[in-house]
Short mmCIF file of C-alpha atoms and ligand atoms in Angstrom, two decimals:
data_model
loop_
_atom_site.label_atom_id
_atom_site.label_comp_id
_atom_site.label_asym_id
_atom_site.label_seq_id
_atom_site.Cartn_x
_atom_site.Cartn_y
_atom_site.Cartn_z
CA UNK A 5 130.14 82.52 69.10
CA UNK A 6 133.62 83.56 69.84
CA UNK A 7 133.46 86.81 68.27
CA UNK A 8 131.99 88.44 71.00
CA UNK A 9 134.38 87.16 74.06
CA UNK A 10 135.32 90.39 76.35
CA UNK A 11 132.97 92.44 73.98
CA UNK A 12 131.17 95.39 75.40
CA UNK A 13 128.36 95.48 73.77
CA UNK A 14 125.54 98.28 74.38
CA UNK A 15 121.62 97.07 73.53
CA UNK A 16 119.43 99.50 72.65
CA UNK A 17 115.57 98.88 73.22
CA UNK A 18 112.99 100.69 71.12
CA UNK A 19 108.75 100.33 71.39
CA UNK A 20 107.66 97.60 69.54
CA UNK A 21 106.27 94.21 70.41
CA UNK A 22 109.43 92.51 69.78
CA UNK A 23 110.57 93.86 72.63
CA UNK A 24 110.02 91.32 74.87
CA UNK A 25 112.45 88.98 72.78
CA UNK A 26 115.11 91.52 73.93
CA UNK A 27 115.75 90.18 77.74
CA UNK A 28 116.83 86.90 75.89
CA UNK A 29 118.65 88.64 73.45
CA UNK A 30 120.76 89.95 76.68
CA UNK A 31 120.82 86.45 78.00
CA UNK A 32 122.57 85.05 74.38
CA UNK A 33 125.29 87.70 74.57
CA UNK A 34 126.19 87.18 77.65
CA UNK A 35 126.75 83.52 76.95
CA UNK A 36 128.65 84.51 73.84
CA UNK A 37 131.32 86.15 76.30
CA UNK A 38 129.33 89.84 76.06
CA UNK A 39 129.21 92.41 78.49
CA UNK A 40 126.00 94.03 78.16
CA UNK A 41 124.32 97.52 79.47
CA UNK A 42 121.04 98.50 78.07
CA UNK A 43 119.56 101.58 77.02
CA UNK A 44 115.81 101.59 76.72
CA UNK A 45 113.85 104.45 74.79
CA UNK A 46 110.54 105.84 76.70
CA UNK A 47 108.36 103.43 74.42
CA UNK A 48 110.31 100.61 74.89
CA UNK A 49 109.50 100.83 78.57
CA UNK A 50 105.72 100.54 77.40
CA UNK A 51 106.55 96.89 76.56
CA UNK A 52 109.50 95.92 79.23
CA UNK A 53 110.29 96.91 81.96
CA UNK A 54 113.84 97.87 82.80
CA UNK A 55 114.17 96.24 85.56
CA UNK A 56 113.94 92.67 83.44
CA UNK A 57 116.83 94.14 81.78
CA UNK A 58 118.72 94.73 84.84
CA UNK A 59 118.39 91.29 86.25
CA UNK A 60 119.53 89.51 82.83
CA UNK A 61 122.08 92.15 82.41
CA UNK A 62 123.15 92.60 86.12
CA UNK A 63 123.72 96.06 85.17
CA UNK A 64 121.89 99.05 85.88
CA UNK A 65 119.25 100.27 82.73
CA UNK A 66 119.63 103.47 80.60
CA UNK A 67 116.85 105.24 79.84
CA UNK A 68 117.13 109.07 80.68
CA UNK A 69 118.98 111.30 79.14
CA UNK A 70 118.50 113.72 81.96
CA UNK A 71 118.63 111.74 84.97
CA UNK A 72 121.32 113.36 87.34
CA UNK A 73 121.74 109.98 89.25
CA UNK A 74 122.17 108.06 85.84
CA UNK A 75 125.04 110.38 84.62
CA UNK A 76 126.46 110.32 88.36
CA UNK A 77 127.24 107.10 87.67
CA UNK A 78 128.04 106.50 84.03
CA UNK A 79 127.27 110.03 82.02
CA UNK A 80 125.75 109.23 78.28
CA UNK A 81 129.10 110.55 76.69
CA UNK A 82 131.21 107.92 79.17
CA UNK A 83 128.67 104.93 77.98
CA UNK A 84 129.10 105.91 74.08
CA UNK A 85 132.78 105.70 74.59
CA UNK A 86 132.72 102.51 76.31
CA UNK A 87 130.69 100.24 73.83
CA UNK A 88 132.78 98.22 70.97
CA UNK A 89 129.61 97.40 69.48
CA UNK A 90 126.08 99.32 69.38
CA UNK A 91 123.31 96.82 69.10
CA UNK A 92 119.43 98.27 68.70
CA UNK A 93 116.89 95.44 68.72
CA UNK A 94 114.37 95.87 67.96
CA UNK A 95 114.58 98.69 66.31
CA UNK A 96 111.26 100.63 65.32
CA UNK A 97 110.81 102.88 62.02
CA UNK A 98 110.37 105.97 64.78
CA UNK A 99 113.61 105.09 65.67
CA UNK A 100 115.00 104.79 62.89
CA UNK A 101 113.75 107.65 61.34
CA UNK A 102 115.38 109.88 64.14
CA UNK A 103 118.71 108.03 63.63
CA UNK A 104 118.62 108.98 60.13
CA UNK A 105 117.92 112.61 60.51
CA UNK A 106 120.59 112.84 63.05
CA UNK A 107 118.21 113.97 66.21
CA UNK A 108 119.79 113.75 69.29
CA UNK A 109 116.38 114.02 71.46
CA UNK A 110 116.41 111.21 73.77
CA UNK A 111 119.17 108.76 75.40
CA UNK A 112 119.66 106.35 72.72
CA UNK A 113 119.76 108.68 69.90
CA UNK A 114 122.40 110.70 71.43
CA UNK A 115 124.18 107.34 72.42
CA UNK A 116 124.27 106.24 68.76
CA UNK A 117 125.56 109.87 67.73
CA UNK A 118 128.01 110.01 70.27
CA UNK A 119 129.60 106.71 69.96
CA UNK A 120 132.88 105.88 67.40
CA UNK A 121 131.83 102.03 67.93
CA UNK A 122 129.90 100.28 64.84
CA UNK A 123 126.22 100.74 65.24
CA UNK A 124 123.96 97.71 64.06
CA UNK A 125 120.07 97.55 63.68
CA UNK A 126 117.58 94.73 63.95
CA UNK A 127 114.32 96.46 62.49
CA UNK A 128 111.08 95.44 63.85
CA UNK A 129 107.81 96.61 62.38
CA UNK A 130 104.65 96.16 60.65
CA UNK A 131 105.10 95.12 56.54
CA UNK A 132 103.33 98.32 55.28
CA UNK A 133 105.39 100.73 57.54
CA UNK A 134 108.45 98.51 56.34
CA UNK A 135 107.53 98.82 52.34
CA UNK A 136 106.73 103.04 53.42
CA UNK A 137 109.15 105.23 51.04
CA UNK A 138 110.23 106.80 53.89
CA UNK A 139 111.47 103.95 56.41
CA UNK A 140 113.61 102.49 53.19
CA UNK A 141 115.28 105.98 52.41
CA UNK A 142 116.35 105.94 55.94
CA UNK A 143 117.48 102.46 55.59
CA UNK A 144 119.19 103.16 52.71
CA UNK A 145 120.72 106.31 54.27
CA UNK A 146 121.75 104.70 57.20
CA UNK A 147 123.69 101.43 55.07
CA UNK A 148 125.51 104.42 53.33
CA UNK A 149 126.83 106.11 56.47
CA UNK A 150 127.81 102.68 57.98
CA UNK A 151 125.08 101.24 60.34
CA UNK A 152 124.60 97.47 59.61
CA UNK A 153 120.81 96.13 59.37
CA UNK A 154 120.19 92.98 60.39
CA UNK A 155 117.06 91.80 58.96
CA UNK A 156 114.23 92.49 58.91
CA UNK A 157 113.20 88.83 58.18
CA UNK A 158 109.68 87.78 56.76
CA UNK A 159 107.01 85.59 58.21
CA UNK A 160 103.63 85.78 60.74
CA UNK A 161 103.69 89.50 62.51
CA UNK A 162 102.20 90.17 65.86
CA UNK A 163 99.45 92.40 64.16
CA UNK A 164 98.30 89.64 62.49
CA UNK A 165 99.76 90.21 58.87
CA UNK A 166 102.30 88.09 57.30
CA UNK A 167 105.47 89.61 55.41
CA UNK A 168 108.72 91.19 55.72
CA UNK A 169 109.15 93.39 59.12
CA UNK A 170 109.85 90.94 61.75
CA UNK A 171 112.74 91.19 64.23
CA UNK A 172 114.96 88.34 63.22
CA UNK A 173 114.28 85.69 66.16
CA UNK A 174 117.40 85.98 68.47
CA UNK A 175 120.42 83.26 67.70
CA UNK A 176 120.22 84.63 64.43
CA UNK A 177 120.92 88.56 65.80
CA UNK A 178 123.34 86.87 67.73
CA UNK A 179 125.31 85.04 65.28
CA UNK A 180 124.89 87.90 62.62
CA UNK A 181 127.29 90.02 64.82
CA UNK A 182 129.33 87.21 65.72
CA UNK A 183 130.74 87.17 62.07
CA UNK A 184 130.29 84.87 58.94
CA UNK A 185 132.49 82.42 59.89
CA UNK A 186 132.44 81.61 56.29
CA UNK A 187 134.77 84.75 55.39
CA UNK A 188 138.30 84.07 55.95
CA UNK A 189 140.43 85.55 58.33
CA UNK A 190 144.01 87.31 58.60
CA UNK A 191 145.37 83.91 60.61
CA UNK A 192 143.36 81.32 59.02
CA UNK A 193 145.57 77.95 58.62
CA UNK A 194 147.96 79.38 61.46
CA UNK A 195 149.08 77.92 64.79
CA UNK A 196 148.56 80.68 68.05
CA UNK A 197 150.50 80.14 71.11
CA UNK A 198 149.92 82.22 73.78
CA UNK A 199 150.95 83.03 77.43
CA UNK A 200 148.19 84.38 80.01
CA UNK A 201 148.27 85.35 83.84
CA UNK A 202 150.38 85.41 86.38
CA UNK A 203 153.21 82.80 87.67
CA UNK A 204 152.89 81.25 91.27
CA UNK A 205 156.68 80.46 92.98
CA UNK A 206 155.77 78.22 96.23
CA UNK A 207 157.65 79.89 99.04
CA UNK A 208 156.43 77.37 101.85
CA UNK A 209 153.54 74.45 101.33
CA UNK A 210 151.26 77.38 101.62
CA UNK A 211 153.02 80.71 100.89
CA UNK A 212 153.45 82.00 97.42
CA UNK A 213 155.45 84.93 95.34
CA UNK A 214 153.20 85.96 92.29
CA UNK A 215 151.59 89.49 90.87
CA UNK A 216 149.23 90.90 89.51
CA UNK A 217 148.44 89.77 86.65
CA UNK A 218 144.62 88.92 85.89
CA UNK A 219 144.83 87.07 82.86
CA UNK A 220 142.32 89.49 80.97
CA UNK A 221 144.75 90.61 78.63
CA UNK A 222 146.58 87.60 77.22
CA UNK A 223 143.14 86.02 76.89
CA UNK A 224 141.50 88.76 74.91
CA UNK A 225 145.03 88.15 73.08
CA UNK A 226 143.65 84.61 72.45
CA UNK A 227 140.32 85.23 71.75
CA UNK A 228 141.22 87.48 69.18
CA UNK A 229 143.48 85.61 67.20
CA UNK A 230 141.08 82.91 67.11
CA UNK A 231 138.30 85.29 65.94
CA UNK A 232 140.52 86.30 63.11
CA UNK A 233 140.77 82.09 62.05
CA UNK A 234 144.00 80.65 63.93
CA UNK A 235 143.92 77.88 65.61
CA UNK A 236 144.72 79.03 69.19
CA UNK A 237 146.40 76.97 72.82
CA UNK A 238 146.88 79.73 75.68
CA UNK A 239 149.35 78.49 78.52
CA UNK A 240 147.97 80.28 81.46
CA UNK A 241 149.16 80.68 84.72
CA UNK A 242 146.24 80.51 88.09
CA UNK A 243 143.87 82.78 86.94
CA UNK A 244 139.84 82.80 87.21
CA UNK A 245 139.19 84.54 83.76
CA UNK A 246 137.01 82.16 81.87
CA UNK A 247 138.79 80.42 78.46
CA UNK A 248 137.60 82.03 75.27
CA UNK A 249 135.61 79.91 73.37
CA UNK A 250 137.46 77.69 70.59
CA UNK A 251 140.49 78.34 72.25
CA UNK A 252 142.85 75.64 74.12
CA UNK A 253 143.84 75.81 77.60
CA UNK A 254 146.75 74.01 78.81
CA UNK A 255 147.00 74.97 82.93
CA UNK A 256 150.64 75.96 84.43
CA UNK A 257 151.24 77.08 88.15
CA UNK A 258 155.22 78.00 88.29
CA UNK A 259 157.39 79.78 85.74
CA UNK A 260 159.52 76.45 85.10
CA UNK A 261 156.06 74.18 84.12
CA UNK A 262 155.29 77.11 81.86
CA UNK A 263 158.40 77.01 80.12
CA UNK A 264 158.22 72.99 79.73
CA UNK A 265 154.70 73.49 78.31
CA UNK A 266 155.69 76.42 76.06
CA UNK A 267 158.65 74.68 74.59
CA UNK A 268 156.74 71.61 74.11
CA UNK A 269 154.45 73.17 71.73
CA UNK A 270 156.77 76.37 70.00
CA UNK A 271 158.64 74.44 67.52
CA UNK A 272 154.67 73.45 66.00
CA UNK A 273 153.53 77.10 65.89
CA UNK A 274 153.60 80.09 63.45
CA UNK A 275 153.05 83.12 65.99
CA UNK A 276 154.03 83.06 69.60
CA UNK A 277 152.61 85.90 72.16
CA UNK A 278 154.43 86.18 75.55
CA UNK A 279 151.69 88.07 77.30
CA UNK A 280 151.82 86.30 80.75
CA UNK A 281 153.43 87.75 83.78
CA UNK A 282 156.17 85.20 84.25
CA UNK A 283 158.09 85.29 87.47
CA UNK A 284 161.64 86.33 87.20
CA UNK A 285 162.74 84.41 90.17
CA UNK A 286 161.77 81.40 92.16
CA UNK A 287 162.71 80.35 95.77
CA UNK A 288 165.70 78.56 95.65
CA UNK A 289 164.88 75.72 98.30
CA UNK A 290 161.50 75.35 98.55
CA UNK A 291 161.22 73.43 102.87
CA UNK A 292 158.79 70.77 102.82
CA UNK A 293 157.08 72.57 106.04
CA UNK A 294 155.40 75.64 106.53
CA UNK A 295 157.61 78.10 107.34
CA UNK A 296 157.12 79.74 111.59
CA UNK A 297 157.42 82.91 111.97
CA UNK A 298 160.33 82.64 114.96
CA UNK A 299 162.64 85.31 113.83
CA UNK A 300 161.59 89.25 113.12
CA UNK A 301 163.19 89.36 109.41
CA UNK A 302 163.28 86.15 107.24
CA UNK A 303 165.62 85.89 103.67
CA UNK A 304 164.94 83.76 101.15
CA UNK A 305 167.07 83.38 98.71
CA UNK A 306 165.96 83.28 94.87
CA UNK A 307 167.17 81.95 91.59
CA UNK A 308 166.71 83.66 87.82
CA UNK A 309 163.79 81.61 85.96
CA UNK A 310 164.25 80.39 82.63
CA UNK A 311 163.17 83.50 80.13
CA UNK A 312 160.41 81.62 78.42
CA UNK A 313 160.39 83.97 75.77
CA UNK A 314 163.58 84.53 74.88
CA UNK A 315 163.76 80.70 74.39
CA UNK A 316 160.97 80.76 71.67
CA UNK A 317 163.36 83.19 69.72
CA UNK A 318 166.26 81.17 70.16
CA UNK A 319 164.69 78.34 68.37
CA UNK A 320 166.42 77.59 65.17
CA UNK A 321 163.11 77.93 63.51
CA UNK A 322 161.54 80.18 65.83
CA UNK A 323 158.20 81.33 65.38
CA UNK A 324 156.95 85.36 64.64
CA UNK A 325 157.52 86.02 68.18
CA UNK A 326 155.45 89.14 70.49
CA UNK A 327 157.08 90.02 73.74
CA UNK A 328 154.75 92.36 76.34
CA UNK A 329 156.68 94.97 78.60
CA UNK A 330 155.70 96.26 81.56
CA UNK A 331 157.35 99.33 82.31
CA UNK A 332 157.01 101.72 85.16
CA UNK A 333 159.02 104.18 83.77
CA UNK A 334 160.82 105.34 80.19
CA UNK A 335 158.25 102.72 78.60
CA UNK A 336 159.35 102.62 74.80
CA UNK A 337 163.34 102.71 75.97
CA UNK A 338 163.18 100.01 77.81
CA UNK A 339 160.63 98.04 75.25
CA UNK A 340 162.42 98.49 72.42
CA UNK A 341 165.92 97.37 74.61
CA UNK A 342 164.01 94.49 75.98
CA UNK A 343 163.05 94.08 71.99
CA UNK A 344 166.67 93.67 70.40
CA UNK A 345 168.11 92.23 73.71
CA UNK A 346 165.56 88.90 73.13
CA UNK A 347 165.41 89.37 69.26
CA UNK A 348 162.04 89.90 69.19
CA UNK A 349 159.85 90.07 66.01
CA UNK A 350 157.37 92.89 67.90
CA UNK A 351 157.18 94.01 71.35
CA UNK A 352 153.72 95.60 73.08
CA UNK A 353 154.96 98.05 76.15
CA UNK A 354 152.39 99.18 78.77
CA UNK A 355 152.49 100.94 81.69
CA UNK A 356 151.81 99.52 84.90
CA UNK A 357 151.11 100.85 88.69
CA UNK A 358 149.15 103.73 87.14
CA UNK A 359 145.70 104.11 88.06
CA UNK A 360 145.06 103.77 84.15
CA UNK A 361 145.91 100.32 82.07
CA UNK A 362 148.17 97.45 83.27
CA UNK A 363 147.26 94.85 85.70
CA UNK A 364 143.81 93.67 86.46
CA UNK A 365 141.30 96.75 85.10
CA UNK A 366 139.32 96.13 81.86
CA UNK A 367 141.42 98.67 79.70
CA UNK A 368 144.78 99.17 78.73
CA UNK A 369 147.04 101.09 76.12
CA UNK A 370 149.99 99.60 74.43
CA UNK A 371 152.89 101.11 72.57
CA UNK A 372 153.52 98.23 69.89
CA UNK A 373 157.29 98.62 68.40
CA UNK A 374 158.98 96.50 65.74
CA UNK A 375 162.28 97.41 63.49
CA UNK A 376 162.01 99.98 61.73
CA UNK A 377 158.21 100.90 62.76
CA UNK A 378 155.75 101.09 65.74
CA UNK A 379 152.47 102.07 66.22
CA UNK A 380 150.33 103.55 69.50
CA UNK A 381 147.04 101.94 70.44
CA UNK A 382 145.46 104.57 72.84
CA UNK A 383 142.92 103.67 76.30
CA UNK A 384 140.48 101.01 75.28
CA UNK A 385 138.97 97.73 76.39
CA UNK A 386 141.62 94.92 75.98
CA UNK A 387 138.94 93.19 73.65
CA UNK A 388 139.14 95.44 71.35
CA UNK A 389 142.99 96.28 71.84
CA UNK A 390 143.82 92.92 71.26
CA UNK A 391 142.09 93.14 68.29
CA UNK A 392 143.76 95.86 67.00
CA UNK A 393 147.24 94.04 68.31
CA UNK A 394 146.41 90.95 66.15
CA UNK A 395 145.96 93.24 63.41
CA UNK A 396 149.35 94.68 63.34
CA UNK A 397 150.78 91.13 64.33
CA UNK A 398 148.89 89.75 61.29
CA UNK A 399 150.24 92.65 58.84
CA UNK A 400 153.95 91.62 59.98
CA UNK A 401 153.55 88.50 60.01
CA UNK A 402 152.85 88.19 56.53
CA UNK A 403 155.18 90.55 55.23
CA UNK A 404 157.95 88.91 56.48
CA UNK A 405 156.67 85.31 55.61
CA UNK A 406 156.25 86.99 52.05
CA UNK A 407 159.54 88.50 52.08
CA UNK A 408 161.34 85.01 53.69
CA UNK A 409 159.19 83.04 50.33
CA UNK A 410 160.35 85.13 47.40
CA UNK A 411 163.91 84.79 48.65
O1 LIG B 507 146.73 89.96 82.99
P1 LIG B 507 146.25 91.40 83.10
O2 LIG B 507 145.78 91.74 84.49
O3 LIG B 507 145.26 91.74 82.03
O4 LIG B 507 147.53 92.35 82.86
C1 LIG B 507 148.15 92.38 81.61
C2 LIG B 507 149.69 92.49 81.74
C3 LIG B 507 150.05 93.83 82.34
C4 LIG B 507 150.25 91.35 82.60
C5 LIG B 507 150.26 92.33 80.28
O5 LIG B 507 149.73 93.35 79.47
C6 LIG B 507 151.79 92.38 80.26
O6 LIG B 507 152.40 93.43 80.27
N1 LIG B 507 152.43 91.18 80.26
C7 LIG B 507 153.89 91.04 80.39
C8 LIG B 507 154.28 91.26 81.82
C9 LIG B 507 155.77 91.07 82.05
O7 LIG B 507 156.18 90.12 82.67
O8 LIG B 507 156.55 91.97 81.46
P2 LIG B 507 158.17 91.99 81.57
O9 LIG B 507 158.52 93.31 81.00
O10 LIG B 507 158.61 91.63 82.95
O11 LIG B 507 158.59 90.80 80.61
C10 LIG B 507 158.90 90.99 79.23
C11 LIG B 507 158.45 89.80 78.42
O12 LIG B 507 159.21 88.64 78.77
C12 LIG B 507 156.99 89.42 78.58
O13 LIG B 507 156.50 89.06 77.29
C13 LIG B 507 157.04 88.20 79.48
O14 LIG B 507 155.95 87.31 79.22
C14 LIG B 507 158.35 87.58 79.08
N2 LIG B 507 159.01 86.78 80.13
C15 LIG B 507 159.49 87.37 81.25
C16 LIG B 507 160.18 86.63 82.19
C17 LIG B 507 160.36 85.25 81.96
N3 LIG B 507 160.99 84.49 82.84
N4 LIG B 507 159.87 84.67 80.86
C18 LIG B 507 159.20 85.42 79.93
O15 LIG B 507 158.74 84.88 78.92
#
């Protein structure tokens, strides 16, 4: 179930009986880490209504294409753009018919034209319309332009007839887009260690310095190595974001325990990602009591922390190792310094302090440099730009383990 941690995926409802398997169908991606909107079409609304949707969902429904209070909030264009994974289920041979023939005449039609994100169906029908000429030409045209069917399967149909046409029953929609786990991935048989969140720096018994750091990122760093088949442990500093599934927690508060963990387990590992927030100094005496607020300006005094990851690439073995910057100005200057200064295999600059990217949001944009090469990954969810991260950390990876073999 991992695949789908941080995954935005967008449901699309069409009429058809099977419609009421749909609410659960939100229910099971959420649990597989999902976010879910819906969009319903007019005849889907026949079946279910959308407010079930919205309560499984918690988000508000889709279904108007028109709807002035609808694109107030989140215009049809705005929702395409923000999906990583189109999902229609069921989906009817109307549907799919219209999908084929590229009409753009109601919400979810011009969702599934308007979005770059992989579109997949679960068809839902009766067996004749199923076996028609027509609904398997626009099958077959749809597979060659991209969109993945899942199913139909065969078996009893709600009109009484037995035979292929049936929505596949849910856990298997769900673990069809998950991934077949029986494909290898990019990192299978490697070690991922990872850093996530902020650091806390106890001021007083009860005062703290941190930042701002979520943990959303370095996470969706985890969860995406261990999609693509390594084994993953994320270090993480205090942070509420929920552990991606398969994936190894170990629990830090200061800078100095995450450097004891992290140096505990580096030697073991193939790929190291330093995506945490670390702080760069600590309080230098910590007073056993709070401290009163007597005087009108108080000093505290701070020491360096230990640079966690430029310890990893001092190792005399050290593993590929990915350094984050966060810049708030001159981003790819001071990356790429940053970079050579901690002999860094990659390094992945953002920007923070704009309203755009960084800290805490849901999206971000990294500028990934390595010697000799970089590569921009533009605005996107952090799901799916850690994806595409991993992907460029997998590509080096092996060409220099390749290159460090044949010597
Ligand atoms: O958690 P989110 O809210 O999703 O936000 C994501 C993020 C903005 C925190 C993340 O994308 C990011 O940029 N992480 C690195 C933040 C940072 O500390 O950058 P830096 O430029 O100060 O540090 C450079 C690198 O050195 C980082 O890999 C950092 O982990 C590492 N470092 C820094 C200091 C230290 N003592 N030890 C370290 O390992």
């Amino acid at each position: 179930m991992s695949n789908l941690y941080g995954r935005r995926v967008l449901l699309g409802v069409t009429g058809g009986i099977a419609a009421y398997k749909s609410p659960d169908l939100v229910r099971r991606l959420r649990e597989a880490g999902a976010q879910v909107r819906v969009a319903m079409t007019a005849g889907a609304m026949e079946f279910v209504r959308p407010l079930t949707f919205q309560a499984v969902s918690g988000e508000p429904v889709h279904h108007d294409l028109l709807d002035p209070a609808a694109e107030a909030a989140m215009g049809h264009i705005e929702l395409a753009r923000w999906a990583d994974q189109v999902l229609v289920a069921p989906a009817s041979a109307n549907f799919m018919a219209r999908l084929a023939h590229g009409m753009a005449d109601d919400l979810l039609t011009t969702l599934c034209l308007a979005t770059e994100a992989p579109i997949a169906l679960a068809p839902a029908m009766n067996r004749v319309m199923w076996a028609n000429a027509a609904t398997l030409a626009n099958r077959d045209l749809l597979v060659r332009r991209g969109i993945r069917m899942i199913g139909p399967g065969s078996g009893d149909q709600a009109c009484g007839e037995v035979g292929e046409g049936r929505m596949l029953d849910v856990p298997d929609i769900v673990a069809a887009l998950t991934g077949d786990p029986a494909e290898p991935g990019p990192l299978d048989g490697t070690r991922v260690l990872v850093t996530v969140g902020p650091t806390r720096e106890a001021v007083d018994p009860v005062r703290f310095l941190s930042n701002r750091s979520s943990g959303r990122m370095g996470f969706a760093v985890a969860a995406a190595a261990r999609r693509m088949g390594a084994e993953v442990v994320a270090v993480a500093g205090p942070c509420a974001v929920s552990t991606p599934p398969g994936v190894e927690r170990v629990d830090v508060e200061t800078a100095a325990q995450m450097h004891e963990a992290v140096m505990a387990r580096a030697p073991g590992c193939d790929i190291f990602v330093g995506a945490a927030a670390v702080a760069d100094y600590r309080v230098a005496e910590v007073p056993e009591a709070k401290i009163k607020k007597n005087d009108d300006t108080l000093t505290l005094s701070l020491l360096k922390n230990p640079d966690i990851l430029q310890s990893v690439a001092a190792l005399p073995d050290p593993p590929f190792t990915v350094g984050f910057a966060a810049e708030t100005h001159d981003l790819r200057d001071h990356a790429e310094a940053k970079r050579r200064r901690k002999s860094l295999d990659m390094i992945a600059a953002n920007w923070v302090g704009r309203a755009q990217g960084g800290f805490e949001g849901d999206e971000n944009a990294l500028e990934v440099l390595w010697e000799g090469g970089g590569r921009s990954l533009g605005m996107q969810s952090k799901a799916a730009l850690a994806d595409a991260l991993m992907e460029l950390v997998a590509e080096r990876y092996h060409e220099e383990r390749g290159s460090q073999d044949s010597r």
